[in-house]
Short mmCIF file of C-alpha atoms and ligand atoms in Angstrom, two decimals:
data_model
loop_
_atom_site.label_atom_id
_atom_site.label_comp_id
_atom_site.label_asym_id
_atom_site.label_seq_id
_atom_site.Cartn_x
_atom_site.Cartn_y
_atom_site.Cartn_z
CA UNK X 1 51.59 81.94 136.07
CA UNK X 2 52.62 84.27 138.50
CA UNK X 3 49.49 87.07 139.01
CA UNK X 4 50.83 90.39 140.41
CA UNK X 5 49.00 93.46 141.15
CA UNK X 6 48.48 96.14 138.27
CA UNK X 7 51.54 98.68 137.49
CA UNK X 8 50.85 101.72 139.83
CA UNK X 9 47.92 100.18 141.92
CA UNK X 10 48.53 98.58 145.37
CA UNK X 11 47.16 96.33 148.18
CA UNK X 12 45.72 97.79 151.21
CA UNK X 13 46.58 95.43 153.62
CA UNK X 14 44.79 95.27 157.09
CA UNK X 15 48.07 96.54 158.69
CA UNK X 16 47.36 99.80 156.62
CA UNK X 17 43.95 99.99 155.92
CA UNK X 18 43.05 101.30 159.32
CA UNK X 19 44.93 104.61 159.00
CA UNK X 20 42.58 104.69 155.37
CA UNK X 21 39.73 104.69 157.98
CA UNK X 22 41.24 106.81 160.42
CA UNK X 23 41.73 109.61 157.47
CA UNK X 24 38.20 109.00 156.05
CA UNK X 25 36.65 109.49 159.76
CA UNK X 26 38.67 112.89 159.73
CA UNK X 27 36.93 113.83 156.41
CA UNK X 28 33.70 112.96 157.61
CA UNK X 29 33.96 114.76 160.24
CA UNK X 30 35.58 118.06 159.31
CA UNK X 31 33.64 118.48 156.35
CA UNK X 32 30.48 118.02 158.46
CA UNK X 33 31.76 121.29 160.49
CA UNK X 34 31.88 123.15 157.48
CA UNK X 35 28.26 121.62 156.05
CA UNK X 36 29.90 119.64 153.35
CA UNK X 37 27.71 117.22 152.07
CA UNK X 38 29.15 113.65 150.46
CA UNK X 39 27.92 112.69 147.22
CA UNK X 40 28.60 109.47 145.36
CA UNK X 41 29.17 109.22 141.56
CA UNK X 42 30.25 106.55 139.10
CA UNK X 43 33.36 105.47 138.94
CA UNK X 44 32.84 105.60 134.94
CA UNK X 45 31.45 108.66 132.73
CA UNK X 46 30.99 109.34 128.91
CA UNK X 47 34.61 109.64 127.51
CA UNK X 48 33.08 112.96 126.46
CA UNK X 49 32.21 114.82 129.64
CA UNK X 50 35.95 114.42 130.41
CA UNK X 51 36.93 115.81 126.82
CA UNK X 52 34.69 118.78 127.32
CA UNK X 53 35.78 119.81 130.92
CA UNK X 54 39.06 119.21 131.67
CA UNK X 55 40.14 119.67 128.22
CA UNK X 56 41.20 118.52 125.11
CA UNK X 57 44.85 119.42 125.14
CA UNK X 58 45.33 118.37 129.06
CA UNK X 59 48.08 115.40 129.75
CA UNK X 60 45.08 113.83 131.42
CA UNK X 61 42.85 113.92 128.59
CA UNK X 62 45.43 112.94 125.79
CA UNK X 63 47.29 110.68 127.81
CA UNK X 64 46.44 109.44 130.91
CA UNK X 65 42.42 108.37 130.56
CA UNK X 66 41.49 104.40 130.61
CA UNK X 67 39.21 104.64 127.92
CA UNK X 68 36.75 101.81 126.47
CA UNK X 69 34.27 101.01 124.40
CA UNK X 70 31.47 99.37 126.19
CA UNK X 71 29.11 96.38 124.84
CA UNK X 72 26.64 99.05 123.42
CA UNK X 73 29.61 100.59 121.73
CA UNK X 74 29.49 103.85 123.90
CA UNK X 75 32.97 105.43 124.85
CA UNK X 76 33.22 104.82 128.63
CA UNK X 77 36.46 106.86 130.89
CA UNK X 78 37.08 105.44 134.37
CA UNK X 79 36.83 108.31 135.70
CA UNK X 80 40.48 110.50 136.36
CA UNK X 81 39.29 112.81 138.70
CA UNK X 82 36.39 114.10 140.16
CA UNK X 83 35.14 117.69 139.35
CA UNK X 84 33.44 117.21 136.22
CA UNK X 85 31.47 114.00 137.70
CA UNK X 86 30.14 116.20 140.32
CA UNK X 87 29.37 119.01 138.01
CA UNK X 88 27.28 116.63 135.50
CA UNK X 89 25.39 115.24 138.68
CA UNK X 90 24.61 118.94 139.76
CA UNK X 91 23.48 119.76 136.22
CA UNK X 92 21.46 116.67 135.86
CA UNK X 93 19.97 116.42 138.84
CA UNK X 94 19.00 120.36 138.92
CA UNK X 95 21.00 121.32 141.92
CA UNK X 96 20.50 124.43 141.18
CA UNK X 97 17.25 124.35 142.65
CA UNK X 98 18.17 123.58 145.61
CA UNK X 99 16.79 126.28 148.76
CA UNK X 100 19.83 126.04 150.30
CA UNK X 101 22.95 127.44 148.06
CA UNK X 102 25.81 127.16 147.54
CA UNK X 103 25.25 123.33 146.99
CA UNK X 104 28.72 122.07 149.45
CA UNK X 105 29.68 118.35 148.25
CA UNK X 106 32.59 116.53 149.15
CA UNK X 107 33.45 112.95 147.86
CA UNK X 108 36.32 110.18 148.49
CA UNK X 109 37.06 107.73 146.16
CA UNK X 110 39.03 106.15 143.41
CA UNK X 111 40.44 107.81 140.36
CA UNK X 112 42.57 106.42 137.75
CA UNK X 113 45.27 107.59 135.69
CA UNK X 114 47.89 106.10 133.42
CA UNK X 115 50.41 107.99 134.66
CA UNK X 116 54.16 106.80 134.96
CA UNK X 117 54.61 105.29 138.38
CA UNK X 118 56.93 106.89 141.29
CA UNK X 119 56.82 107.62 144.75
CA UNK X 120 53.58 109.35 145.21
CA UNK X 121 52.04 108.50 141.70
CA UNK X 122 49.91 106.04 141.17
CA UNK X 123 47.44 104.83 138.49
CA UNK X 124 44.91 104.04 140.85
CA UNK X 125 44.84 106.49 143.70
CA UNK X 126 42.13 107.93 146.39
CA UNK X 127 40.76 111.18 146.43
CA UNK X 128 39.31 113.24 148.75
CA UNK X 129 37.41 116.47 146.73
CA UNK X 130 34.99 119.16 147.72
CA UNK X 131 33.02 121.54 145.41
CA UNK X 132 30.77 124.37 146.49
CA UNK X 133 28.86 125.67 143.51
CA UNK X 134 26.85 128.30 143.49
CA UNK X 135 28.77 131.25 144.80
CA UNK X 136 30.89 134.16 144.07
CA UNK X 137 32.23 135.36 146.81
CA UNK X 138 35.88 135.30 147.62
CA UNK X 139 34.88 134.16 150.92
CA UNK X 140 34.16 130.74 150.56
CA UNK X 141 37.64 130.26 148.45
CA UNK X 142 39.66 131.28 151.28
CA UNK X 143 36.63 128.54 153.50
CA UNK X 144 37.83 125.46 150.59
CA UNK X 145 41.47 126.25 151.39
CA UNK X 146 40.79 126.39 155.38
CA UNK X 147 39.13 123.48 154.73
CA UNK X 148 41.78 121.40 153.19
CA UNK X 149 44.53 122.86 155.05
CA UNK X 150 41.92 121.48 158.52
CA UNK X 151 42.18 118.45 157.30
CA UNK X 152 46.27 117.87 157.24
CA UNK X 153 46.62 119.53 159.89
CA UNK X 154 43.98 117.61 162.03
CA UNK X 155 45.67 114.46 160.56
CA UNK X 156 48.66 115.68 162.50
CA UNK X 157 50.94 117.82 159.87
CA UNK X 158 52.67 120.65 159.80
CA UNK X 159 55.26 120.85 157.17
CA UNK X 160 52.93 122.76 154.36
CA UNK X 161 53.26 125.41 151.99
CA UNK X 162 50.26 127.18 150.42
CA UNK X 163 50.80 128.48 147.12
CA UNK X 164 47.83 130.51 144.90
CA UNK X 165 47.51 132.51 142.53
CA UNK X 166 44.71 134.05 140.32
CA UNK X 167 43.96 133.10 136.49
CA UNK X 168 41.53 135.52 135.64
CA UNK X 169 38.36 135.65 133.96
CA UNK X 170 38.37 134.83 129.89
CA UNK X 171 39.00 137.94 129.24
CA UNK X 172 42.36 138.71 130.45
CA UNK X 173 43.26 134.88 129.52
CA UNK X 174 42.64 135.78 126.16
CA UNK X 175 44.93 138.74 126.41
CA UNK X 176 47.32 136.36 128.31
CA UNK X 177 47.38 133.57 125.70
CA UNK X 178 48.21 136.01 123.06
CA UNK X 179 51.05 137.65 124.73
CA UNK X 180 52.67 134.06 125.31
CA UNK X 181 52.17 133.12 121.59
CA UNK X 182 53.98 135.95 120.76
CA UNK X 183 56.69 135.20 123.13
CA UNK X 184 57.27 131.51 122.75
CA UNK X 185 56.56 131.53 119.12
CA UNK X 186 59.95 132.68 117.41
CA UNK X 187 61.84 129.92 119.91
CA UNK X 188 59.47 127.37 119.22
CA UNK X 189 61.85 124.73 117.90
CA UNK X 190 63.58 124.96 121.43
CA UNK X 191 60.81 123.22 122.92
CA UNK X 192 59.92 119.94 123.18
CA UNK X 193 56.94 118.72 120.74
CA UNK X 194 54.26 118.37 123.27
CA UNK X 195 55.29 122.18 123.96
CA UNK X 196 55.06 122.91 120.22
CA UNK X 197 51.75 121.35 120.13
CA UNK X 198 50.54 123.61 123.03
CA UNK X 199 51.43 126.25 121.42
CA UNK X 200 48.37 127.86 119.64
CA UNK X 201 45.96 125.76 122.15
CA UNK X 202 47.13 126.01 125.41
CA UNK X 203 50.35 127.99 125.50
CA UNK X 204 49.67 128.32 129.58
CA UNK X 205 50.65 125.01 129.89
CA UNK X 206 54.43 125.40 128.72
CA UNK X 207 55.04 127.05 131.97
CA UNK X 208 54.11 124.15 133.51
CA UNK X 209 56.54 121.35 131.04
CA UNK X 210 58.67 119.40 133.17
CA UNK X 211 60.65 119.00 130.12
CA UNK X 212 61.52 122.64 129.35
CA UNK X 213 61.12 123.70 132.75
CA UNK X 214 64.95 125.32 133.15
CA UNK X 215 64.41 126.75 129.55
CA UNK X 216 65.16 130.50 130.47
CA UNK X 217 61.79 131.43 128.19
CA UNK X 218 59.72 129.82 130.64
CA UNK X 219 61.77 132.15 133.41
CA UNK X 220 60.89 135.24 131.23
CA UNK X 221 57.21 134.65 130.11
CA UNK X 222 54.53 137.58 130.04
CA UNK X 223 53.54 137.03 133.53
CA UNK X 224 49.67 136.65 134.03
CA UNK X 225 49.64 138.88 137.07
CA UNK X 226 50.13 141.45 134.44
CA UNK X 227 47.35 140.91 132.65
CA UNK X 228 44.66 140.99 135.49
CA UNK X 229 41.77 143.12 134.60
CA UNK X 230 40.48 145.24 137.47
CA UNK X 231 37.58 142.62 138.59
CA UNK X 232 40.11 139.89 138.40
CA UNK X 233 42.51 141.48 140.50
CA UNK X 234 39.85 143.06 143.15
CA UNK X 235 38.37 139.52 143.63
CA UNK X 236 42.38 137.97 143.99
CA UNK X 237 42.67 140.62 146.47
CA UNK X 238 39.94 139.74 148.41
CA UNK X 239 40.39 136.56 148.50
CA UNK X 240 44.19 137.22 149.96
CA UNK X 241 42.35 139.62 152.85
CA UNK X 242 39.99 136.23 153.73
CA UNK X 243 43.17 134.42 154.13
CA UNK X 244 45.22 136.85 156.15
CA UNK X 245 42.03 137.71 158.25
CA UNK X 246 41.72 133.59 159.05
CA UNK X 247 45.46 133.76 159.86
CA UNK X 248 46.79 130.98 156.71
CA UNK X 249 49.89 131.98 155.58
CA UNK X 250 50.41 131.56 151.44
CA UNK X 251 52.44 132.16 148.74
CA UNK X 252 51.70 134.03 145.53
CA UNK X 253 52.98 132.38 142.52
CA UNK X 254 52.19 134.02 139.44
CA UNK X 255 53.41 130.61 137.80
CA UNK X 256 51.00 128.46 139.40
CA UNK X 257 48.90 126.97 136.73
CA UNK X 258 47.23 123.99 137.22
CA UNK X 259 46.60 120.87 134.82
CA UNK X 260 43.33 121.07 133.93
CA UNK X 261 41.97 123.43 131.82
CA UNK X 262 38.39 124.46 133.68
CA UNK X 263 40.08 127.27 135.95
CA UNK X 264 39.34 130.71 136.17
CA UNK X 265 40.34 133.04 139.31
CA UNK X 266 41.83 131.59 142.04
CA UNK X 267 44.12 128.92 141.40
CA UNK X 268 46.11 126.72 144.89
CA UNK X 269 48.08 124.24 145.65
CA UNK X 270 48.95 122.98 148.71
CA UNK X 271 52.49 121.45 149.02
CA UNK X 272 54.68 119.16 151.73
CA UNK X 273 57.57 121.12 152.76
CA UNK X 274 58.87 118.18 154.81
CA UNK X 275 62.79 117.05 153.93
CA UNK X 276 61.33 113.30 153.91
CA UNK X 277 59.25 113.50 151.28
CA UNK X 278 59.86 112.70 147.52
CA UNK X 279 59.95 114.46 144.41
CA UNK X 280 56.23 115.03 144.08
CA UNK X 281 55.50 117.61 146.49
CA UNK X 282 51.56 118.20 146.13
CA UNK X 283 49.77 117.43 148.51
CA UNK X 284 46.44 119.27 147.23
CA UNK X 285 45.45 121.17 144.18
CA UNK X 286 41.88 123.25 143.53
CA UNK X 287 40.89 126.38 142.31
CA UNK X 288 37.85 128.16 140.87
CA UNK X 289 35.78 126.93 138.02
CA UNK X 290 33.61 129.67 137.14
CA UNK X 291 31.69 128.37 133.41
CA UNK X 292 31.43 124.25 133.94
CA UNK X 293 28.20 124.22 134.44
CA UNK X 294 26.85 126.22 131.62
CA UNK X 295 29.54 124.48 129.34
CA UNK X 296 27.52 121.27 129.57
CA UNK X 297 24.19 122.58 129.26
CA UNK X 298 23.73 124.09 132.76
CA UNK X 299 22.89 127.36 134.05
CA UNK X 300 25.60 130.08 134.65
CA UNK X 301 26.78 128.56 138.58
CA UNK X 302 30.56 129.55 139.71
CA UNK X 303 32.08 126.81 141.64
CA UNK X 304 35.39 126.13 143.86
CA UNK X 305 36.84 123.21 145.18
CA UNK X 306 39.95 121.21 145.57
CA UNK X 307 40.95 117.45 145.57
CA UNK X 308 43.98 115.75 147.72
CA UNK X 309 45.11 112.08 147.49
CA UNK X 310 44.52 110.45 150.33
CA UNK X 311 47.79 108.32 149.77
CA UNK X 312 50.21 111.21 149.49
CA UNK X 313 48.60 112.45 152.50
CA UNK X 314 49.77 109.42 154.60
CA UNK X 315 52.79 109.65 152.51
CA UNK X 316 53.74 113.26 154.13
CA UNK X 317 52.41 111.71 157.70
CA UNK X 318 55.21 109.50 157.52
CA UNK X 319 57.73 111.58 156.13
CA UNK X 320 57.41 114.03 159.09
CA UNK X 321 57.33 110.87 161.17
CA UNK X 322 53.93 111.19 162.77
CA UNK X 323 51.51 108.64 162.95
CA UNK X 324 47.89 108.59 164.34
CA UNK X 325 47.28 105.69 167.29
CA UNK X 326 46.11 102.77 166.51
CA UNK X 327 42.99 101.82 168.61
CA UNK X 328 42.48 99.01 167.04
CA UNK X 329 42.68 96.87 170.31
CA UNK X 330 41.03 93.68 171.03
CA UNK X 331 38.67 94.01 174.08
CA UNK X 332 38.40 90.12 174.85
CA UNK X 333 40.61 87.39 174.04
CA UNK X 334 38.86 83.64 174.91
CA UNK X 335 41.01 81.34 175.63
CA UNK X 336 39.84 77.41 176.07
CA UNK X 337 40.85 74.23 177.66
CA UNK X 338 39.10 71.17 176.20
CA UNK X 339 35.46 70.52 174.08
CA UNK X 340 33.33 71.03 176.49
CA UNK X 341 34.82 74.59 177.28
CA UNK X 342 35.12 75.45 173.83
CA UNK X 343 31.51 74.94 173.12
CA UNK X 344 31.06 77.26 175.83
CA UNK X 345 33.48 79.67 174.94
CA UNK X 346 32.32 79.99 171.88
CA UNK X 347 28.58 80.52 173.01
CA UNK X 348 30.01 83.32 175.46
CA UNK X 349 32.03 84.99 172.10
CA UNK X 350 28.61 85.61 170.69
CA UNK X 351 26.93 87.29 174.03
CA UNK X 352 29.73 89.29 173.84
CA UNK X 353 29.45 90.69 170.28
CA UNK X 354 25.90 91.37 171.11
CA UNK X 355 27.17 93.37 173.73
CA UNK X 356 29.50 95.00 171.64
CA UNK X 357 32.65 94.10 172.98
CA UNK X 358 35.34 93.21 170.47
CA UNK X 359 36.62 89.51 171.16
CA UNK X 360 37.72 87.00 169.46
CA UNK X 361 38.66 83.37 170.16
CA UNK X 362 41.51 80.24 168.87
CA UNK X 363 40.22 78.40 165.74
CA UNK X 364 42.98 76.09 165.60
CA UNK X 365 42.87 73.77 168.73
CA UNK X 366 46.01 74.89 169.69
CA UNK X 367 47.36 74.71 173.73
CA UNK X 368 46.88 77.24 176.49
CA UNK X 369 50.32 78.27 175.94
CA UNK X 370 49.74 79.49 172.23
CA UNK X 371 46.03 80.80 172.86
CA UNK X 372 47.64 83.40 175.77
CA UNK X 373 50.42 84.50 173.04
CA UNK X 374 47.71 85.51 169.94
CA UNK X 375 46.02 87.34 172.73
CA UNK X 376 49.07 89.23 173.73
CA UNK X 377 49.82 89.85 169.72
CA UNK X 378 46.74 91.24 169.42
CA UNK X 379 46.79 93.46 172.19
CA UNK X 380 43.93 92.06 174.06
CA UNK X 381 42.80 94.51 177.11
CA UNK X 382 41.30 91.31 178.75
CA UNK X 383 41.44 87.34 178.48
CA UNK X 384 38.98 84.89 179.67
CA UNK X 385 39.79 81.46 180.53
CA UNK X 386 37.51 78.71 179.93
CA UNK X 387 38.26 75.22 181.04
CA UNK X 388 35.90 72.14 182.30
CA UNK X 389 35.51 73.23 186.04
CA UNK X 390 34.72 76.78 184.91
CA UNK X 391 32.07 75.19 182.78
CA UNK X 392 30.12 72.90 185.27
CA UNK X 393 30.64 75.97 187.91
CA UNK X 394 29.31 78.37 185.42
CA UNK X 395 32.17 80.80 186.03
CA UNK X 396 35.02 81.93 183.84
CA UNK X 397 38.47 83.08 185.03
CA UNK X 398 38.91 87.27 183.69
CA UNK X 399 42.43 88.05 183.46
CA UNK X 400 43.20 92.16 183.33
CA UNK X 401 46.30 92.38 181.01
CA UNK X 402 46.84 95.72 182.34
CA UNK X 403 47.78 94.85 185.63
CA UNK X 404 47.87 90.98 185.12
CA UNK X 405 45.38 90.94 188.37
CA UNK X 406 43.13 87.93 187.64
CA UNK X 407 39.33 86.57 188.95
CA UNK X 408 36.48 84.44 188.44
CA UNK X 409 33.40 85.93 187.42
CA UNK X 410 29.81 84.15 187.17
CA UNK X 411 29.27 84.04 183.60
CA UNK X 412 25.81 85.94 183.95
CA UNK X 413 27.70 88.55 185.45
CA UNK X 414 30.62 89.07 182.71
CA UNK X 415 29.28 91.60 180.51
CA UNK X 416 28.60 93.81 183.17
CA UNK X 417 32.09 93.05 184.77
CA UNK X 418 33.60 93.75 181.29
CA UNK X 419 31.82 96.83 180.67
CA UNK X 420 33.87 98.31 183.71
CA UNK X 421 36.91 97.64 183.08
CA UNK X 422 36.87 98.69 179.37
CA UNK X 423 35.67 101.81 180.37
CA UNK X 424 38.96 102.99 181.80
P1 HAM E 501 44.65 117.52 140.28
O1 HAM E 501 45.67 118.54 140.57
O2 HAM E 501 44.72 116.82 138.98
O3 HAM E 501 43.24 118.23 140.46
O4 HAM E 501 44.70 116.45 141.43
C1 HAM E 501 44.50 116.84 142.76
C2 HAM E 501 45.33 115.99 143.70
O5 HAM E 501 45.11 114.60 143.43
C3 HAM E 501 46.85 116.15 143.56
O6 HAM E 501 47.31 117.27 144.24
C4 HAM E 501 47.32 114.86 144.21
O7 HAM E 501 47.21 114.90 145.64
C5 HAM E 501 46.28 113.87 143.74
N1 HAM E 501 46.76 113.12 142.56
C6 HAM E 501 46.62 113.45 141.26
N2 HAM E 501 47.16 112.50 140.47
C7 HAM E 501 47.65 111.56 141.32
C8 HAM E 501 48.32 110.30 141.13
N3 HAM E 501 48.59 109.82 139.92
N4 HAM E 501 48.67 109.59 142.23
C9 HAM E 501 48.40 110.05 143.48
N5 HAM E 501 47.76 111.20 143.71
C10 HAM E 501 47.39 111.95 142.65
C11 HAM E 501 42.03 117.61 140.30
O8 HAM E 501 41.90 116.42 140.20
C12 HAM E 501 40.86 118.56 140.38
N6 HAM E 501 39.62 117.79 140.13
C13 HAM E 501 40.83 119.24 141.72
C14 HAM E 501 39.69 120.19 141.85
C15 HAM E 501 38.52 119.98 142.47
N7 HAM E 501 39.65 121.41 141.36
C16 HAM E 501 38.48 121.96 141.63
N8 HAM E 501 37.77 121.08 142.30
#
């Protein structure tokens, strides 16, 4: 039996997993700037709470969820994204109440989808979220998109597009939704049948079928920017001014709509313009989510926030052929000559840890020869030989691999020794 990893999930191996560390670091640290906050939730919810905020008719919701029934015959959803975890938590656990609002969270971690797998799409992928709840004010839209658009461009892009656009509040949704029924309605049978099914539920979403998408209809469409009420188009505009006054450049697309039905207002996604990259272009999606809250049981609290795979993020890194360094260097290499000396050497490996000097040693008795290569492989700053008249003079020999110079050093002195040359 040949065991393979799951369709659309993949190995991190170790010669990858430190750029996954490098990115997380980032996230740490520019969401710290902005007083982002990380919160951990489950990876599973109630099947419901998934049903009741992103929405019924949603491709995530209808087909994409890995759904089960537990032992206590509860419906579980791993979960497939991360907004309506967080807003659950901040219901539950009264953030509300907090003195110091809006409440700023961020969160990286696993998602799942059954989604068909391609460059880019997985069914197990990492995301990096944030969600400020508690605020109205345009500002801190235009702060979540500077703060996503920090973060790629921190991790070294520049290829990237931002695209927005404003959904309105219920009311001029309403007026929105009919308009489209009316439109699509006599050409129905053109459209495909998850299209016809959208129809009277979610007509916004035919703009977004990748199946009708060159449909001329779609082209021609009651456009929503018509249908802005004055609030919902003085908030859009201020929003735009925050932008423009922090110096991001955007794109309004009055065609943006996004996949999840909890939006309201502003609507963004961020996308890699590079020529390398693949078919899937976003990089970042978010917008406002102004009734979530009070939909399950909360009180009224607007919210914003985005979420960006961390995978397609080192998948545009690569595509405009950057790369962060890797400073994953060895400090010490200990290389040994006989049993006495390896006793010894492996004594001194342990002073060194405590010290906190990254070394490492041979584990497979191999000759001098072979030792000096796995140090040079692993890019060892420094190597120490060890062999039997080191030992009974208590010395070692410290070889610089930067400039190949080489010395003995009492062993009570190493650390110290070793301290200044790492140092430069
Ligand atoms: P979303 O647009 O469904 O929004 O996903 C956001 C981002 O997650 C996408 O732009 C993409 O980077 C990544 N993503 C989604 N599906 C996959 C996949 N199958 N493989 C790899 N990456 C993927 C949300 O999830 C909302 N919760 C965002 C949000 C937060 N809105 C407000 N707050």
């Amino acid at each position: 039996m040949n065991f393979k990893v799951p369709r659309g999930t993949q190995d991190i191996l170790p010669s990858e997993t430190w750029k996954w560390q490098k990115v997380e670091k980032l996230i740490n640290e520019v969401c710290e700037m902005y007083r982002y906050k990380e919160i951990r939730t489950p990876m599973f919810e109630q099947t419901e709470l998934f049903q009741r905020l992103v929405g019924e008719t949603t491709d995530v919701v209808q087909k994409e969820m890995y759904t089960f029934t537990d032992r206590g015959n509860r419906s579980m959803t791993l979960r497939p994204e991360g907004t309506a975890p967080v807003v659950r938590s901040y219901v539950e656990q009264k953030m509300f109440g907090y003195p110091d609002q809006p409440v700023k969270l961020f969160y990286t971690g696993p998602m799942f989808r059954y989604e068909r797998q391609q460059a880019g799409r997985y069914r197990q992928f990492v995301q990096f979220g944030v969600e400020a709840i508690g605020s109205n004010d345009p500002a801190i839209d235009a702060e979540v998109i500077a703060l996503a658009l920090d973060v790629y461009k921190r991790a070294g892009l520049t290829d990237l597009k931002l695209v927005i656009n404003s959904l309105g509040d219920t009311e001029c949704r309403a007026s929105h939704k009919k308009a489209l029924i009316a439109h699509f309605k006599p050409h129905i049978e053109e459209f495909c049948s998850d299209c016809k099914s959208r129809l009277e539920n979610n007509p916004l979403r035919i703009l977004d079928c990748k199946v009708d998408a060159e449909n001329l209809l779609i082209a021609s469409a009651p456009s929503l920017a018509d249908y802005l009420n004055d609030d919902s188009a003085a908030y859009f505009k201020e929003v735009l001014n925050y932008l423009d006054d922090a110096n991001i450049d955007y794109e309004v697309d009055a065609t943006l709509v996004r996949g999840l039905d909890y939006y309201n207002h502003t609507a963004f996604e961020i996308m890699s313009t590079s020529a390398g990259f693949g078919a899937i272009t976003t990089l970042c999606g978010g917008g406002r989510y102004n009734g979530l809250a009070e939909d399950i049981g909360g009180p009224s609290a607007p919210g914003i926030g985005f979420a960006m795979s961390i995978e397609r993020l080192l998948l545009a890194l690569e595509a405009e052929g950057k790369s962060f360094d890797d400073e994953s260097a060895l400090d010490v290499y200990v290389v040994t000559l006989g049993d006495e000396a390896k006793r010894a050497g492996i004594k001194l490996l342990g002073q060194l840890r405590e010290a906190g000097i990254r070394s490492d040693t041979d584990y497979l008795g191999r000759k001098m020869k072979a030792q000096m290569k796995s140090a040079d492989r692993l890019n060892a700053k420094t190597v120490i030989v060890i062999g039997e008249n080191e030992v009974a003079e208590n010395v070692v020999m410290l070889r610089n691999m930067a400039n190949r110079s080489q010395e003995k050093v009492a062993t009570q002195d190493l650390v110290q020794k070793l301290n200044g040359i790492l140092k430069v």
